[in-house]
């Protein structure tokens, strides 16, 4: 049980960070792709600004991501473990629902324009699924997944003295 607990702690520390990083690279990719389709090469100079702006967005998204991970993720993990519902499908569905609920938060409190409501809700659902997949991979996935390889290499380079 100790090994899974340490993996769960790693999962709760790393998984909320993954959707935020995915958003940064998707936003930068859309900036570059829009230049290719519009053929306005002067906009290519704005692509690094989009990337920097996306990293600036991380300062706001990370606390929200970790908050909703504590609010929905920990109870979901404990309930799923209690009822022995440990499957990728269950975690994807549960984290998508939690992400959708977290997407409702800005819709209800911050947006007066209803045209952005669907964007926030669908974005929350997608990013929730990404966080759920990341968490499941860290906690229950194969020992050769990318997160474990990264952590193993990190521990080899920076051993504890």
PDB file of C-alpha atoms in Angstrom:
ATOM      1  CA  UNK A   1       0.000   0.000   0.000  1.00  0.00           C
ATOM      2  CA  UNK A   2       2.956   2.325   0.595  1.00  0.00           C
ATOM      3  CA  UNK A   3       4.099   2.190  -3.017  1.00  0.00           C
ATOM      4  CA  UNK A   4       0.664   3.169  -4.296  1.00  0.00           C
ATOM      5  CA  UNK A   5       0.415   5.986  -1.769  1.00  0.00           C
ATOM      6  CA  UNK A   6       3.679   7.512  -2.905  1.00  0.00           C
ATOM      7  CA  UNK A   7       2.558   7.095  -6.513  1.00  0.00           C
ATOM      8  CA  UNK A   8      -0.752   8.770  -5.635  1.00  0.00           C
ATOM      9  CA  UNK A   9       1.087  11.711  -4.112  1.00  0.00           C
ATOM     10  CA  UNK A  10       3.238  11.948  -7.250  1.00  0.00           C
ATOM     11  CA  UNK A  11       0.059  11.764  -9.301  1.00  0.00           C
ATOM     12  CA  UNK A  12      -1.609  14.595  -7.413  1.00  0.00           C
ATOM     13  CA  UNK A  13       1.537  16.715  -7.713  1.00  0.00           C
ATOM     14  CA  UNK A  14       2.173  16.130 -11.422  1.00  0.00           C
ATOM     15  CA  UNK A  15      -1.241  15.484 -13.024  1.00  0.00           C
ATOM     16  CA  UNK A  16      -2.757  18.983 -12.524  1.00  0.00           C
ATOM     17  CA  UNK A  17       0.352  20.484 -14.120  1.00  0.00           C
ATOM     18  CA  UNK A  18       0.106  18.422 -17.333  1.00  0.00           C
ATOM     19  CA  UNK A  19      -3.057  20.029 -18.830  1.00  0.00           C
ATOM     20  CA  UNK A  20      -1.587  23.475 -18.249  1.00  0.00           C
ATOM     21  CA  UNK A  21       1.574  22.573 -20.166  1.00  0.00           C
ATOM     22  CA  UNK A  22      -0.533  21.001 -22.923  1.00  0.00           C
ATOM     23  CA  UNK A  23      -2.498  24.249 -23.183  1.00  0.00           C
ATOM     24  CA  UNK A  24       0.688  26.295 -23.544  1.00  0.00           C
ATOM     25  CA  UNK A  25       1.929  24.237 -26.465  1.00  0.00           C
ATOM     26  CA  UNK A  26      -1.500  23.990 -28.110  1.00  0.00           C
ATOM     27  CA  UNK A  27      -1.922  27.774 -27.910  1.00  0.00           C
ATOM     28  CA  UNK A  28       1.517  28.333 -29.408  1.00  0.00           C
ATOM     29  CA  UNK A  29       0.774  25.735 -32.102  1.00  0.00           C
ATOM     30  CA  UNK A  30      -2.490  27.447 -33.014  1.00  0.00           C
ATOM     31  CA  UNK A  31      -0.624  30.744 -33.266  1.00  0.00           C
ATOM     32  CA  UNK A  32       1.859  29.250 -35.719  1.00  0.00           C
ATOM     33  CA  UNK A  33      -0.797  27.342 -37.698  1.00  0.00           C
ATOM     34  CA  UNK A  34      -2.945  30.452 -38.059  1.00  0.00           C
ATOM     35  CA  UNK A  35       0.027  32.185 -39.648  1.00  0.00           C
ATOM     36  CA  UNK A  36       0.375  29.371 -42.167  1.00  0.00           C
ATOM     37  CA  UNK A  37      -3.297  29.579 -43.170  1.00  0.00           C
ATOM     38  CA  UNK A  38      -3.611  33.367 -43.259  1.00  0.00           C
ATOM     39  CA  UNK A  39      -0.233  33.843 -44.980  1.00  0.00           C
ATOM     40  CA  UNK A  40       0.356  36.949 -42.902  1.00  0.00           C
ATOM     41  CA  UNK A  41       4.012  36.321 -42.167  1.00  0.00           C
ATOM     42  CA  UNK A  42       4.202  39.409 -40.027  1.00  0.00           C
ATOM     43  CA  UNK A  43       2.040  37.526 -37.535  1.00  0.00           C
ATOM     44  CA  UNK A  44       4.792  34.941 -37.201  1.00  0.00           C
ATOM     45  CA  UNK A  45       6.579  37.457 -35.017  1.00  0.00           C
ATOM     46  CA  UNK A  46       3.610  37.260 -32.656  1.00  0.00           C
ATOM     47  CA  UNK A  47       4.030  33.476 -32.161  1.00  0.00           C
ATOM     48  CA  UNK A  48       6.739  33.885 -29.483  1.00  0.00           C
ATOM     49  CA  UNK A  49       4.497  36.422 -27.772  1.00  0.00           C
ATOM     50  CA  UNK A  50       1.681  33.867 -27.775  1.00  0.00           C
ATOM     51  CA  UNK A  51       4.041  31.362 -26.172  1.00  0.00           C
ATOM     52  CA  UNK A  52       5.139  33.871 -23.529  1.00  0.00           C
ATOM     53  CA  UNK A  53       1.510  34.867 -22.943  1.00  0.00           C
ATOM     54  CA  UNK A  54       0.584  31.230 -22.525  1.00  0.00           C
ATOM     55  CA  UNK A  55       3.274  30.781 -19.880  1.00  0.00           C
ATOM     56  CA  UNK A  56       1.899  33.880 -18.179  1.00  0.00           C
ATOM     57  CA  UNK A  57      -1.488  32.132 -18.214  1.00  0.00           C
ATOM     58  CA  UNK A  58       0.084  29.319 -16.188  1.00  0.00           C
ATOM     59  CA  UNK A  59       0.333  31.603 -13.161  1.00  0.00           C
ATOM     60  CA  UNK A  60      -3.471  31.774 -13.120  1.00  0.00           C
ATOM     61  CA  UNK A  61      -4.252  28.255 -14.310  1.00  0.00           C
ATOM     62  CA  UNK A  62      -1.990  26.277 -11.975  1.00  0.00           C
ATOM     63  CA  UNK A  63      -3.621  27.356  -8.700  1.00  0.00           C
ATOM     64  CA  UNK A  64      -7.060  26.708 -10.200  1.00  0.00           C
ATOM     65  CA  UNK A  65      -5.936  23.325 -11.516  1.00  0.00           C
ATOM     66  CA  UNK A  66      -4.517  22.266  -8.152  1.00  0.00           C
ATOM     67  CA  UNK A  67      -7.593  23.589  -6.329  1.00  0.00           C
ATOM     68  CA  UNK A  68      -9.958  21.505  -8.433  1.00  0.00           C
ATOM     69  CA  UNK A  69      -7.626  18.548  -8.103  1.00  0.00           C
ATOM     70  CA  UNK A  70      -8.027  18.805  -4.328  1.00  0.00           C
ATOM     71  CA  UNK A  71     -11.746  19.485  -4.555  1.00  0.00           C
ATOM     72  CA  UNK A  72     -12.664  16.706  -7.008  1.00  0.00           C
ATOM     73  CA  UNK A  73      -9.579  14.547  -7.550  1.00  0.00           C
ATOM     74  CA  UNK A  74      -8.809  13.364  -4.044  1.00  0.00           C
ATOM     75  CA  UNK A  75     -12.416  12.377  -3.208  1.00  0.00           C
ATOM     76  CA  UNK A  76     -12.737  10.686  -6.609  1.00  0.00           C
ATOM     77  CA  UNK A  77      -9.514   8.746  -6.040  1.00  0.00           C
ATOM     78  CA  UNK A  78     -10.601   7.637  -2.565  1.00  0.00           C
ATOM     79  CA  UNK A  79     -14.108   6.653  -3.711  1.00  0.00           C
ATOM     80  CA  UNK A  80     -12.838   4.770  -6.766  1.00  0.00           C
ATOM     81  CA  UNK A  81     -10.305   2.950  -4.623  1.00  0.00           C
ATOM     82  CA  UNK A  82     -12.944   2.115  -1.975  1.00  0.00           C
ATOM     83  CA  UNK A  83     -15.392   0.609  -4.499  1.00  0.00           C
ATOM     84  CA  UNK A  84     -12.526  -1.043  -6.422  1.00  0.00           C
ATOM     85  CA  UNK A  85     -13.233   0.910  -9.605  1.00  0.00           C
ATOM     86  CA  UNK A  86      -9.665   1.172 -10.818  1.00  0.00           C
ATOM     87  CA  UNK A  87      -9.749   1.421 -14.585  1.00  0.00           C
ATOM     88  CA  UNK A  88      -8.644   3.959 -17.127  1.00  0.00           C
ATOM     89  CA  UNK A  89     -12.199   4.374 -18.380  1.00  0.00           C
ATOM     90  CA  UNK A  90     -13.491   5.189 -14.893  1.00  0.00           C
ATOM     91  CA  UNK A  91     -10.773   7.767 -14.319  1.00  0.00           C
ATOM     92  CA  UNK A  92     -11.319   9.356 -17.727  1.00  0.00           C
ATOM     93  CA  UNK A  93     -15.067   9.642 -17.170  1.00  0.00           C
ATOM     94  CA  UNK A  94     -14.688  10.872 -13.591  1.00  0.00           C
ATOM     95  CA  UNK A  95     -12.016  13.425 -14.417  1.00  0.00           C
ATOM     96  CA  UNK A  96     -13.970  14.614 -17.467  1.00  0.00           C
ATOM     97  CA  UNK A  97     -17.005  15.223 -15.266  1.00  0.00           C
ATOM     98  CA  UNK A  98     -14.809  16.999 -12.700  1.00  0.00           C
ATOM     99  CA  UNK A  99     -13.243  19.076 -15.484  1.00  0.00           C
ATOM    100  CA  UNK A 100     -16.688  19.977 -16.806  1.00  0.00           C
ATOM    101  CA  UNK A 101     -17.728  21.092 -13.331  1.00  0.00           C
ATOM    102  CA  UNK A 102     -14.541  23.145 -13.058  1.00  0.00           C
ATOM    103  CA  UNK A 103     -15.332  24.644 -16.467  1.00  0.00           C
ATOM    104  CA  UNK A 104     -18.703  25.755 -15.125  1.00  0.00           C
ATOM    105  CA  UNK A 105     -16.970  27.854 -12.462  1.00  0.00           C
ATOM    106  CA  UNK A 106     -15.797  30.671 -14.788  1.00  0.00           C
ATOM    107  CA  UNK A 107     -19.064  30.501 -16.734  1.00  0.00           C
ATOM    108  CA  UNK A 108     -21.174  31.075 -13.657  1.00  0.00           C
ATOM    109  CA  UNK A 109     -18.998  33.669 -11.981  1.00  0.00           C
ATOM    110  CA  UNK A 110     -16.977  35.557 -14.565  1.00  0.00           C
ATOM    111  CA  UNK A 111     -18.532  35.537 -18.029  1.00  0.00           C
ATOM    112  CA  UNK A 112     -21.533  37.594 -18.907  1.00  0.00           C
ATOM    113  CA  UNK A 113     -21.208  36.651 -22.572  1.00  0.00           C
ATOM    114  CA  UNK A 114     -22.811  33.257 -23.180  1.00  0.00           C
ATOM    115  CA  UNK A 115     -20.814  32.643 -26.364  1.00  0.00           C
ATOM    116  CA  UNK A 116     -17.757  31.684 -24.280  1.00  0.00           C
ATOM    117  CA  UNK A 117     -19.704  29.327 -22.021  1.00  0.00           C
ATOM    118  CA  UNK A 118     -19.357  26.304 -24.293  1.00  0.00           C
ATOM    119  CA  UNK A 119     -15.634  27.010 -24.726  1.00  0.00           C
ATOM    120  CA  UNK A 120     -15.034  26.925 -20.959  1.00  0.00           C
ATOM    121  CA  UNK A 121     -17.159  23.827 -20.405  1.00  0.00           C
ATOM    122  CA  UNK A 122     -15.634  21.797 -23.255  1.00  0.00           C
ATOM    123  CA  UNK A 123     -12.137  23.011 -22.360  1.00  0.00           C
ATOM    124  CA  UNK A 124     -12.680  21.949 -18.751  1.00  0.00           C
ATOM    125  CA  UNK A 125     -13.868  18.538 -19.899  1.00  0.00           C
ATOM    126  CA  UNK A 126     -10.841  18.030 -22.175  1.00  0.00           C
ATOM    127  CA  UNK A 127      -8.299  19.268 -19.648  1.00  0.00           C
ATOM    128  CA  UNK A 128      -9.957  17.183 -16.934  1.00  0.00           C
ATOM    129  CA  UNK A 129      -9.578  14.104 -19.117  1.00  0.00           C
ATOM    130  CA  UNK A 130      -5.907  14.945 -19.729  1.00  0.00           C
ATOM    131  CA  UNK A 131      -5.321  15.305 -15.985  1.00  0.00           C
ATOM    132  CA  UNK A 132      -7.189  12.056 -15.289  1.00  0.00           C
ATOM    133  CA  UNK A 133      -5.168  10.174 -17.889  1.00  0.00           C
ATOM    134  CA  UNK A 134      -1.947  11.604 -16.474  1.00  0.00           C
ATOM    135  CA  UNK A 135      -2.937  10.649 -12.937  1.00  0.00           C
ATOM    136  CA  UNK A 136      -3.944   7.110 -13.923  1.00  0.00           C
ATOM    137  CA  UNK A 137      -0.715   6.642 -15.871  1.00  0.00           C
ATOM    138  CA  UNK A 138       1.381   7.775 -12.928  1.00  0.00           C
ATOM    139  CA  UNK A 139      -0.451   5.731 -10.299  1.00  0.00           C
ATOM    140  CA  UNK A 140      -1.608   2.593 -12.099  1.00  0.00           C
ATOM    141  CA  UNK A 141       0.115   2.655 -15.468  1.00  0.00           C
ATOM    142  CA  UNK A 142       2.979   0.524 -16.632  1.00  0.00           C
ATOM    143  CA  UNK A 143       6.314   0.957 -14.871  1.00  0.00           C
ATOM    144  CA  UNK A 144       7.807   2.030 -18.187  1.00  0.00           C
ATOM    145  CA  UNK A 145       5.600   5.085 -18.745  1.00  0.00           C
ATOM    146  CA  UNK A 146       7.035   8.499 -19.512  1.00  0.00           C
ATOM    147  CA  UNK A 147       6.437   9.890 -16.009  1.00  0.00           C
ATOM    148  CA  UNK A 148       8.254   7.045 -14.275  1.00  0.00           C
ATOM    149  CA  UNK A 149      11.144   7.241 -16.747  1.00  0.00           C
ATOM    150  CA  UNK A 150      11.431  10.978 -16.104  1.00  0.00           C
ATOM    151  CA  UNK A 151      11.336  10.530 -12.318  1.00  0.00           C
ATOM    152  CA  UNK A 152      13.855   7.671 -12.458  1.00  0.00           C
ATOM    153  CA  UNK A 153      16.240   9.746 -14.557  1.00  0.00           C
ATOM    154  CA  UNK A 154      15.737  12.721 -12.230  1.00  0.00           C
ATOM    155  CA  UNK A 155      16.611  10.552  -9.213  1.00  0.00           C
ATOM    156  CA  UNK A 156      19.702   9.190 -10.969  1.00  0.00           C
ATOM    157  CA  UNK A 157      20.953  12.679 -11.825  1.00  0.00           C
ATOM    158  CA  UNK A 158      20.112  14.172  -8.439  1.00  0.00           C
ATOM    159  CA  UNK A 159      20.538  11.394  -5.867  1.00  0.00           C
ATOM    160  CA  UNK A 160      19.787  11.961  -2.216  1.00  0.00           C
ATOM    161  CA  UNK A 161      22.840  12.177  -0.058  1.00  0.00           C
TER     162      UNK A 161
END
